[in-house]
Amino acid sequence: MLPRRRRSPLLHFTRASRLGVSVLSNLAGATAAYAAPQAAPQRPARSTTPRVVVEALDGTLTERRLDAPPITSLSKIGAAFVRFTGVDRDAAVAEGDPIAPRDRASLQLAGGDRLSGAVRGGDGDLLNVELQPGVQVQLSIDGIRSVVFAARIPAAVTASPIAGEAGDRLYLVAANSLDRSDGFVDSFGAEGIVFEDARLGRRTYAWDRVAALFVTPLDDEEVGPDPDPDSAGDRGERVSVSLVGGGRISGELVEIGSPVAGVRIRLGEAAEVRLPGAIVTEVTLD
């Protein structure tokens, strides 16, 4: 608030003094107008209509019609990024029960990608992972390098679980310590993991006992040149999908549809994953 101006004690002014007062009065008025609180500029309201926004290589943004055909290639449309806007991400997460900290695992995938989610059982070589409440994906054991439940590791354990030099390694919660088992994963099941230990043989361990799992890739899983060059044209582009709350998953692009349909990518030869637009922040070429 500006200080109140004092009234001048003079009642009569010369012409020069009147001119000086007039100039000062104008300056004071301009200063007061400048100092007065200015109304904040009105920003355009953010669209609440779900949209698919494509960012071109030069930064140009284009909104696609919701009834437009799915995107099957980013390079063919000159896109650097594809994003979903106007989606209710909070509502998508609220559809299911929240994941308890003890059940949340950090997964490292082949190629360096990382995911965060809850293990919801499995079927043979496939592991069911809930990324967000109500949103599950199936990951092949061939694409998994580690699964770590940090909240299950007792505070008394000072050394972090690490992978073995050969074969798979399983860490199990045991009172204030961890039991270690070296061998290989036989299969994933609804109730637990079947693990073949070099000393103990084949046993099934409940999921709530698992603190960490490290999977060693087989020799024939090493990435190499495509043995059949003619088959490369049938494969989709490899893209990276960033997820709400952190995490990223890469795979061959099947299609990017509407915000409801989301993104479909292929992991490995057969496993296909659909990621709803509400949990996707952006899609880009990997």
Tab-separated table of C-alpha atoms in Angstrom:
chain	number	residue	atom	x	y	z
A	1	MET	CA	0.000	0.000	0.000
A	2	LEU	CA	1.405	3.395	-1.030
A	3	PRO	CA	1.889	6.040	1.719
A	4	ARG	CA	-0.738	8.768	1.805
A	5	ARG	CA	0.425	12.071	0.321
A	6	ARG	CA	0.522	15.029	2.725
A	7	ARG	CA	-1.502	18.080	1.822
A	8	SER	CA	0.568	21.128	0.936
A	9	PRO	CA	0.302	23.974	3.520
A	10	LEU	CA	0.437	26.561	0.682
A	11	LEU	CA	-2.870	27.920	-0.573
A	12	HIS	CA	-1.496	30.116	-3.377
A	13	PHE	CA	0.945	29.072	-6.092
A	14	THR	CA	2.959	30.889	-8.650
A	15	ARG	CA	2.712	29.711	-12.255
A	16	ALA	CA	6.067	27.992	-11.982
A	17	SER	CA	5.108	26.273	-8.754
A	18	ARG	CA	1.806	25.176	-10.284
A	19	LEU	CA	3.689	23.632	-13.218
A	20	GLY	CA	6.042	21.801	-10.850
A	21	VAL	CA	3.168	20.463	-8.788
A	22	SER	CA	1.364	19.376	-11.944
A	23	VAL	CA	4.399	17.422	-13.136
A	24	LEU	CA	4.893	15.822	-9.730
A	25	SER	CA	1.221	14.960	-9.559
A	26	ASN	CA	1.357	13.254	-12.944
A	27	LEU	CA	4.472	11.317	-11.942
A	28	ALA	CA	2.865	10.225	-8.677
A	29	GLY	CA	-0.233	9.092	-10.528
A	30	ALA	CA	1.824	7.083	-13.001
A	31	THR	CA	3.823	5.509	-10.173
A	32	ALA	CA	0.675	4.574	-8.303
A	33	ALA	CA	-0.830	3.056	-11.422
A	34	TYR	CA	2.337	1.059	-12.022
A	35	ALA	CA	2.533	-0.135	-8.405
A	36	ALA	CA	-1.143	-1.096	-8.184
A	37	PRO	CA	-1.748	-4.834	-8.301
A	38	GLN	CA	-2.207	-5.979	-11.873
A	39	ALA	CA	-4.692	-8.672	-12.747
A	40	ALA	CA	-2.899	-11.895	-13.643
A	41	PRO	CA	-3.170	-12.751	-17.336
A	42	GLN	CA	-5.776	-15.353	-17.980
A	43	ARG	CA	-4.222	-18.568	-19.204
A	44	PRO	CA	-6.221	-20.694	-21.568
A	45	ALA	CA	-7.961	-23.493	-19.717
A	46	ARG	CA	-6.272	-26.854	-20.094
A	47	SER	CA	-8.246	-29.163	-22.277
A	48	THR	CA	-9.988	-31.931	-20.384
A	49	THR	CA	-10.806	-33.789	-23.577
A	50	PRO	CA	-8.535	-36.784	-24.098
A	51	ARG	CA	-6.303	-36.228	-27.106
A	52	VAL	CA	-3.374	-37.775	-28.935
A	53	VAL	CA	-0.655	-35.178	-29.510
A	54	VAL	CA	2.181	-35.782	-31.962
A	55	GLU	CA	5.384	-33.755	-31.673
A	56	ALA	CA	7.317	-33.614	-34.935
A	57	LEU	CA	11.099	-33.571	-35.198
A	58	ASP	CA	11.018	-29.763	-35.556
A	59	GLY	CA	8.905	-29.364	-32.400
A	60	THR	CA	5.580	-28.787	-34.178
A	61	LEU	CA	2.592	-30.136	-32.236
A	62	THR	CA	-0.364	-31.753	-33.982
A	63	GLU	CA	-3.541	-33.094	-32.396
A	64	ARG	CA	-4.908	-36.235	-34.003
A	65	ARG	CA	-8.579	-36.968	-34.311
A	66	LEU	CA	-9.771	-39.593	-31.876
A	67	ASP	CA	-11.214	-41.599	-34.758
A	68	ALA	CA	-7.961	-41.444	-36.729
A	69	PRO	CA	-6.312	-44.772	-37.641
A	70	PRO	CA	-3.813	-46.076	-35.054
A	71	ILE	CA	-0.184	-45.053	-35.403
A	72	THR	CA	1.954	-48.027	-36.390
A	73	SER	CA	5.183	-46.163	-37.118
A	74	LEU	CA	6.629	-42.980	-35.629
A	75	SER	CA	9.212	-42.524	-38.373
A	76	LYS	CA	6.631	-42.712	-41.157
A	77	ILE	CA	4.707	-39.755	-39.725
A	78	GLY	CA	7.868	-37.838	-38.790
A	79	ALA	CA	7.145	-37.994	-35.056
A	80	ALA	CA	9.696	-37.509	-32.301
A	81	PHE	CA	7.174	-38.053	-29.491
A	82	VAL	CA	3.556	-39.120	-29.078
A	83	ARG	CA	1.708	-38.133	-25.905
A	84	PHE	CA	-1.765	-38.492	-24.432
A	85	THR	CA	-3.235	-35.306	-22.947
A	86	GLY	CA	-6.468	-34.577	-21.111
A	87	VAL	CA	-6.624	-38.054	-19.597
A	88	ASP	CA	-7.668	-38.537	-15.979
A	89	ARG	CA	-4.572	-40.251	-14.615
A	90	ASP	CA	-5.747	-40.082	-11.008
A	91	ALA	CA	-8.983	-41.883	-11.837
A	92	ALA	CA	-7.096	-44.614	-13.678
A	93	VAL	CA	-4.949	-45.282	-10.641
A	94	ALA	CA	-7.933	-45.162	-8.291
A	95	GLU	CA	-9.722	-47.992	-10.087
A	96	GLY	CA	-7.805	-50.634	-8.118
A	97	ASP	CA	-6.368	-51.091	-4.668
A	98	PRO	CA	-3.063	-49.262	-4.093
A	99	ILE	CA	0.088	-51.352	-4.139
A	100	ALA	CA	1.519	-51.842	-0.654
A	101	PRO	CA	5.176	-50.772	-0.273
A	102	ARG	CA	6.141	-54.296	0.789
A	103	ASP	CA	4.685	-55.710	-2.428
A	104	ARG	CA	6.272	-53.188	-4.788
A	105	ALA	CA	9.260	-54.522	-6.677
A	106	SER	CA	11.875	-52.908	-8.860
A	107	LEU	CA	12.417	-54.878	-12.049
A	108	GLN	CA	15.374	-54.538	-14.362
A	109	LEU	CA	14.743	-55.823	-17.858
A	110	ALA	CA	17.046	-56.993	-20.604
A	111	GLY	CA	18.345	-53.914	-22.406
A	112	GLY	CA	18.443	-51.759	-19.273
A	113	ASP	CA	14.782	-50.791	-18.912
A	114	ARG	CA	13.346	-50.564	-15.397
A	115	LEU	CA	9.826	-51.049	-14.120
A	116	SER	CA	8.160	-50.728	-10.758
A	117	GLY	CA	5.180	-52.833	-9.797
A	118	ALA	CA	3.735	-55.722	-7.820
A	119	VAL	CA	4.224	-59.360	-8.737
A	120	ARG	CA	0.823	-61.000	-9.149
A	121	GLY	CA	1.868	-64.578	-9.720
A	122	GLY	CA	2.835	-66.097	-13.015
A	123	ASP	CA	2.324	-68.891	-15.491
A	124	GLY	CA	5.327	-70.962	-16.526
A	125	ASP	CA	7.891	-68.648	-18.077
A	126	LEU	CA	5.617	-65.605	-17.764
A	127	LEU	CA	5.575	-63.304	-14.738
A	128	ASN	CA	2.478	-61.184	-14.044
A	129	VAL	CA	3.359	-57.644	-12.949
A	130	GLU	CA	0.866	-54.984	-11.897
A	131	LEU	CA	2.347	-51.626	-12.928
A	132	GLN	CA	-0.539	-49.544	-11.616
A	133	PRO	CA	-3.703	-50.651	-9.804
A	134	GLY	CA	-5.676	-52.643	-12.355
A	135	VAL	CA	-2.973	-52.490	-15.063
A	136	GLN	CA	-1.055	-55.757	-15.499
A	137	VAL	CA	1.554	-56.928	-17.979
A	138	GLN	CA	3.141	-60.319	-18.557
A	139	LEU	CA	6.918	-60.429	-18.802
A	140	SER	CA	8.844	-63.385	-20.151
A	141	ILE	CA	11.660	-64.666	-17.955
A	142	ASP	CA	13.962	-64.181	-20.957
A	143	GLY	CA	13.396	-60.431	-20.685
A	144	ILE	CA	13.935	-60.180	-16.907
A	145	ARG	CA	17.283	-59.605	-15.270
A	146	SER	CA	16.287	-58.888	-11.669
A	147	VAL	CA	13.297	-58.464	-9.354
A	148	VAL	CA	14.050	-56.751	-6.027
A	149	PHE	CA	11.584	-56.108	-3.187
A	150	ALA	CA	13.533	-53.445	-1.292
A	151	ALA	CA	10.953	-53.111	1.509
A	152	ARG	CA	11.260	-56.821	2.353
A	153	ILE	CA	14.995	-56.741	2.999
A	154	PRO	CA	15.529	-56.672	6.796
A	155	ALA	CA	17.228	-53.599	8.219
A	156	ALA	CA	19.884	-55.819	9.763
A	157	VAL	CA	21.054	-56.834	6.280
A	158	THR	CA	23.808	-54.404	5.315
A	159	ALA	CA	24.947	-55.975	2.030
A	160	SER	CA	22.685	-55.521	-0.966
A	161	PRO	CA	21.608	-58.661	-2.844
A	162	ILE	CA	23.680	-59.244	-5.962
A	163	ALA	CA	23.555	-61.573	-8.945
A	164	GLY	CA	25.551	-64.776	-8.945
A	165	GLU	CA	28.478	-65.458	-11.227
A	166	ALA	CA	26.617	-68.277	-12.958
A	167	GLY	CA	23.016	-69.376	-12.958
A	168	ASP	CA	20.071	-67.705	-11.245
A	169	ARG	CA	20.054	-66.519	-7.648
A	170	LEU	CA	17.119	-66.262	-5.233
A	171	TYR	CA	17.073	-64.386	-1.918
A	172	LEU	CA	14.428	-65.329	0.653
A	173	VAL	CA	13.330	-63.458	3.777
A	174	ALA	CA	14.366	-65.326	6.941
A	175	ALA	CA	13.781	-63.514	10.263
A	176	ASN	CA	16.385	-60.715	10.381
A	177	SER	CA	18.464	-62.074	7.520
A	178	LEU	CA	18.265	-63.400	3.970
A	179	ASP	CA	18.675	-66.957	2.774
A	180	ARG	CA	20.439	-67.345	-0.565
A	181	SER	CA	19.733	-70.058	-3.094
A	182	ASP	CA	21.752	-70.606	-6.276
A	183	GLY	CA	20.410	-72.624	-9.171
A	184	PHE	CA	17.836	-71.765	-11.802
A	185	VAL	CA	14.198	-70.735	-12.085
A	186	ASP	CA	12.002	-73.651	-13.076
A	187	SER	CA	8.724	-71.728	-13.400
A	188	PHE	CA	6.479	-68.997	-12.049
A	189	GLY	CA	3.127	-69.856	-10.485
A	190	ALA	CA	0.160	-68.208	-8.837
A	191	GLU	CA	1.351	-69.098	-5.344
A	192	GLY	CA	5.091	-68.741	-5.751
A	193	ILE	CA	8.271	-69.439	-7.667
A	194	VAL	CA	9.552	-72.933	-8.399
A	195	PHE	CA	13.334	-72.877	-8.013
A	196	GLU	CA	15.833	-75.654	-8.647
A	197	ASP	CA	18.587	-75.339	-6.048
A	198	ALA	CA	21.946	-77.010	-6.606
A	199	ARG	CA	21.915	-78.351	-3.014
A	200	LEU	CA	18.258	-78.540	-2.000
A	201	GLY	CA	16.672	-79.622	-5.233
A	202	ARG	CA	13.399	-78.279	-6.621
A	203	ARG	CA	11.225	-76.346	-4.215
A	204	THR	CA	8.343	-73.886	-4.360
A	205	TYR	CA	8.715	-70.643	-2.406
A	206	ALA	CA	5.762	-68.359	-1.654
A	207	TRP	CA	5.910	-64.931	-3.270
A	208	ASP	CA	5.761	-63.111	0.073
A	209	ARG	CA	9.062	-64.759	1.050
A	210	VAL	CA	10.921	-63.553	-2.029
A	211	ALA	CA	13.241	-60.609	-1.378
A	212	ALA	CA	15.159	-60.639	-4.661
A	213	LEU	CA	15.605	-62.700	-7.797
A	214	PHE	CA	18.443	-62.441	-10.318
A	215	VAL	CA	18.145	-64.158	-13.684
A	216	THR	CA	21.233	-64.927	-15.732
A	217	PRO	CA	20.644	-64.879	-19.507
A	218	LEU	CA	21.411	-68.034	-21.399
A	219	ASP	CA	24.235	-67.987	-23.913
A	220	ASP	CA	21.853	-68.204	-26.840
A	221	GLU	CA	19.962	-65.137	-25.587
A	222	GLU	CA	22.797	-62.771	-26.421
A	223	VAL	CA	21.742	-60.115	-28.881
A	224	GLY	CA	23.200	-60.615	-32.335
A	225	PRO	CA	22.462	-59.861	-35.976
A	226	ASP	CA	19.156	-60.966	-37.376
A	227	PRO	CA	19.729	-64.439	-38.808
A	228	ASP	CA	17.037	-63.788	-41.406
A	229	PRO	CA	17.391	-60.284	-42.893
A	230	ASP	CA	14.164	-60.722	-44.857
A	231	SER	CA	12.200	-61.002	-41.611
A	232	ALA	CA	13.349	-57.582	-40.351
A	233	GLY	CA	10.808	-55.817	-42.525
A	234	ASP	CA	7.984	-57.620	-40.770
A	235	ARG	CA	9.014	-56.325	-37.368
A	236	GLY	CA	7.706	-53.115	-35.847
A	237	GLU	CA	9.790	-50.160	-34.829
A	238	ARG	CA	11.415	-50.416	-31.438
A	239	VAL	CA	9.983	-47.755	-29.142
A	240	SER	CA	10.415	-46.685	-25.550
A	241	VAL	CA	7.287	-46.008	-23.488
A	242	SER	CA	7.656	-43.795	-20.397
A	243	LEU	CA	5.153	-44.479	-17.639
A	244	VAL	CA	3.453	-42.315	-15.020
A	245	GLY	CA	5.298	-42.443	-11.704
A	246	GLY	CA	8.570	-43.445	-13.331
A	247	GLY	CA	9.657	-46.500	-15.201
A	248	ARG	CA	10.038	-47.290	-18.848
A	249	ILE	CA	9.379	-50.264	-21.044
A	250	SER	CA	10.713	-50.901	-24.546
A	251	GLY	CA	9.473	-53.163	-27.284
A	252	GLU	CA	8.315	-53.390	-30.871
A	253	LEU	CA	5.503	-50.984	-31.620
A	254	VAL	CA	2.238	-52.640	-32.590
A	255	GLU	CA	0.087	-49.527	-32.516
A	256	ILE	CA	-0.722	-46.299	-30.703
A	257	GLY	CA	-4.461	-45.823	-30.560
A	258	SER	CA	-6.813	-43.487	-28.725
A	259	PRO	CA	-6.161	-42.513	-25.085
A	260	VAL	CA	-8.535	-45.318	-24.080
A	261	ALA	CA	-6.940	-47.944	-26.316
A	262	GLY	CA	-3.442	-46.769	-25.343
A	263	VAL	CA	-0.229	-48.299	-26.631
A	264	ARG	CA	0.404	-51.871	-27.695
A	265	ILE	CA	3.969	-53.153	-27.867
A	266	ARG	CA	5.441	-56.597	-28.354
A	267	LEU	CA	7.959	-58.011	-25.900
A	268	GLY	CA	9.898	-60.850	-27.450
A	269	GLU	CA	8.384	-63.128	-30.033
A	270	ALA	CA	4.890	-63.583	-28.641
A	271	ALA	CA	4.262	-61.554	-25.506
A	272	GLU	CA	2.175	-58.460	-26.287
A	273	VAL	CA	1.429	-55.714	-23.779
A	274	ARG	CA	-1.293	-53.064	-23.842
A	275	LEU	CA	-0.612	-49.926	-21.811
A	276	PRO	CA	-3.636	-47.623	-21.259
A	277	GLY	CA	-3.061	-44.003	-22.208
A	278	ALA	CA	-3.741	-42.946	-18.612
A	279	ILE	CA	-0.440	-44.461	-17.433
A	280	VAL	CA	1.671	-43.439	-20.462
A	281	THR	CA	3.526	-40.127	-20.452
A	282	GLU	CA	5.138	-40.403	-23.873
A	283	VAL	CA	6.272	-42.741	-26.629
A	284	THR	CA	9.493	-42.240	-28.567
A	285	LEU	CA	11.812	-44.243	-30.789
A	286	ASP	CA	14.208	-46.335	-28.762
